[in-house]
Amino acid sequence: MLDWHARFVSANADFNGAPLLRGEFDLDKGHGDVASAKLLLSALGVVEAWVNGARASEDLLTPGWSAYEWRVRYTELDVTALVGLTTVLGLALGNGWYRGRLTWKGGSAFYGDELAGFAELRVRFADGHEQIFGTDASWTAGQSATTANDLYDGQDIDARKHDDAWLAPGFASPDWAPAKVLDDDLARLEPYTGPPVSRQAELKPVRVWESPAGKLLVDFGQNLVGWVRVEVTGLQGSVVSLRHAEVLEHGELGIRPLRSAAATDRFTLSGEADMFEPTFTFHGFRYVELEGWPGGLTALRAGGGLTAVVISSDLKRIGTFETSNPMVNRLHENAVWGMRGNFVDVPTDCPQRDERLGWTGDIAVFAPSACFLFDAKDFLRDWLRDLALEQEHHEGVVPYVVPDVLKYIELPADLPSVTDTTAVWSDAAVWVPWAVWTAYGDRRVLEETFPSMAAHARRLRSKLSSNGVWDTGFQFGDWLDPDAPPENPVLAKADAHVVATLCAYRTSDLVSQAAQVIGRAEEATEFRQLADALRTAFAKHYVSAEGVIKSDCTTVYALAIVFGVLDDSRHLFAGQRLAKLVEASGYRISTGFAGTPFVTDALTATGHLDAAYRLLLQTECPSWLYPVTMGATTIWERWDSMLPNGTINPGEMTSFNHYALGAVVDWLHRVVGGLAPLEPGYRRFLVAPQPGGDLDWAETTLETPHGPASVRWEHRPGRVRVAVVVPDGTEAVLRLPGEADETLTGGTHSRELQLGKSKSAVVRVGG
């Protein structure tokens, strides 16, 4: 821990939940030029910083959302170019997650009712002298132009109150008062592990019109997460308001899915040319309803003035996938946009309504997809740190959400009053680090998280009945099974305790493997024995002599096959039964959160690739492509979040940006695209594309830790051509139908497979 000189300081007045803080100092003389200046920045709330009138960073929503009870992050910024002989530090604070509204219960200030800023500037001179200046009792506080701010409800800005004079040396005002130093434990300050939130893109409106009810509506063409930057000139004191939503319903803004979230920004005009950017909130939206725009529709069409700003944690895109089928491409792009919008510091379920929580079940199933699409290693390592802290302070229970704000509210009647270990959701403690390890080959994630992984597996073991299966307690089960009633998404076809026991087996198996990787032989044996016992108990209590798994539905067979819990004879039966169930469903989706990520893999592994493709390419609801036919630009929470008649699903819980069901893209990358790791980090990887359906070609690329890899296949009458790029220092195993495996070393390779003969032949082209 650093030896801190600064302290958390707060304004004596609340200033509408958006105070400004300033401090001023002179550089020490006689030490030569400034060699470096580092600003260490944090807050209880969210903070933006200025040094001598210039933004210290374009990072957003610093320091993000962590398990504040035990960990508050700080960021380190290089501000060498900004310091001067007299230097003014300025901080603007907002409520953020610390004090703003959280959960659907309407509460706020769960972590504290007082905002505070923390800044420590460390200046090093040419002769080695160091000068430190930071937040302390010498600082003052005043009012900003922000008159309200909340992540759920939006931000109000009054341009008449805007004045940059507070950032200039010598500023004084009777409206400003001394700040107060908080008695806060600085031991909980930790540096960021993951990336900051930042602006990612800007979109202009694609359509502006009046609704049947006379409302002024704007369409940005893409469901996104961020806000609208507004440039406008109008009468002093007039107000322009923007209400955000993801969809339209019967020609009007569809706000019911937002529940209590107002999602509305209000801007009071100065009478001059104004620019508003509400950086202390964010919205999930494609459409905006405008009120008070000067000149109305005609002026807006003529003059523009609206720009959607896309925000996300600053993750590098590393994986791509494209095919000859535009609808499949749109599905994949929807998953990308869903991840981008829900990876805003915490991997959330949704970004728009009064929830936006780090639900563990969503990331548990989506982690492999996330780790391929973007370099999510440090983002997820940072989140796993919070998971471990919550778990450590709750008797080994991995909560439903991380950070766990639900512990502060009364849970709904259909959930237990006390959070307990539950399958899939709590399994994030194991499934997520394993996905990170597999994708990047960095042992640190297993070394850092193994205590959490082991604690979860032991807690899970304590929940098993005397018969060896997990058949007691609350389970989400196959959440959002499409056959469950809209008002009760837990009522799935799959027996919840069959699902739980299967997940317990997978978790025990992975913890044993993780222990082996990091050289913990005793734990590897401990959890291998647990996995073996679960496998035996599962077969005894949930599988009939004929091989029928209890509840006899798609999800239980898919999980049993992919998790490897069955012996060879029952594996064969399970594949055949799964294929029949999929056929009986008309190749429509019949799985929820637990089964959906694994059903296409289960079909592929048991020789039913055609059925997997028919599931993928189905356009009737429920299916992956049905939302695409309805114009979706992100993954929906429910298969039928929007009904065919344009009416929003009647369930209270309906989001149009929920990445979990987009976990199928992991199968697209590995099976359709044909690029999968054989060793963690892709030092060895498998090239085994499996063409099918109506696809004529597919191309998959990945920036591996060792360099770029890619696979492109093209299907032509009677032949398939495959082109492969292998990074130097790695090798790929090429596996084509009817041919022996071939090892490829670094470089570019091309192969052509002749089809339609009694014995296939490979015509080799190039090296």
mmCIF file of C-alpha atoms in Angstrom, residues 75 147 240 304 409 560 664:
data_model
loop_
_atom_site.group_PDB
_atom_site.id
_atom_site.type_symbol
_atom_site.label_atom_id
_atom_site.label_comp_id
_atom_site.label_asym_id
_atom_site.label_seq_id
_atom_site.Cartn_x
_atom_site.Cartn_y
_atom_site.Cartn_z
ATOM 1 C CA THR A 75 -6.319 5.481 -11.256
ATOM 2 C CA THR A 147 -28.431 20.070 -10.842
ATOM 3 C CA VAL A 240 -34.606 20.533 -23.791
ATOM 4 C CA GLY A 304 -28.505 18.371 -36.558
ATOM 5 C CA ILE A 409 -32.472 -4.918 0.085
ATOM 6 C CA ALA A 560 -24.834 -33.964 -19.549
ATOM 7 C CA VAL A 664 -23.852 -19.279 -29.044
#
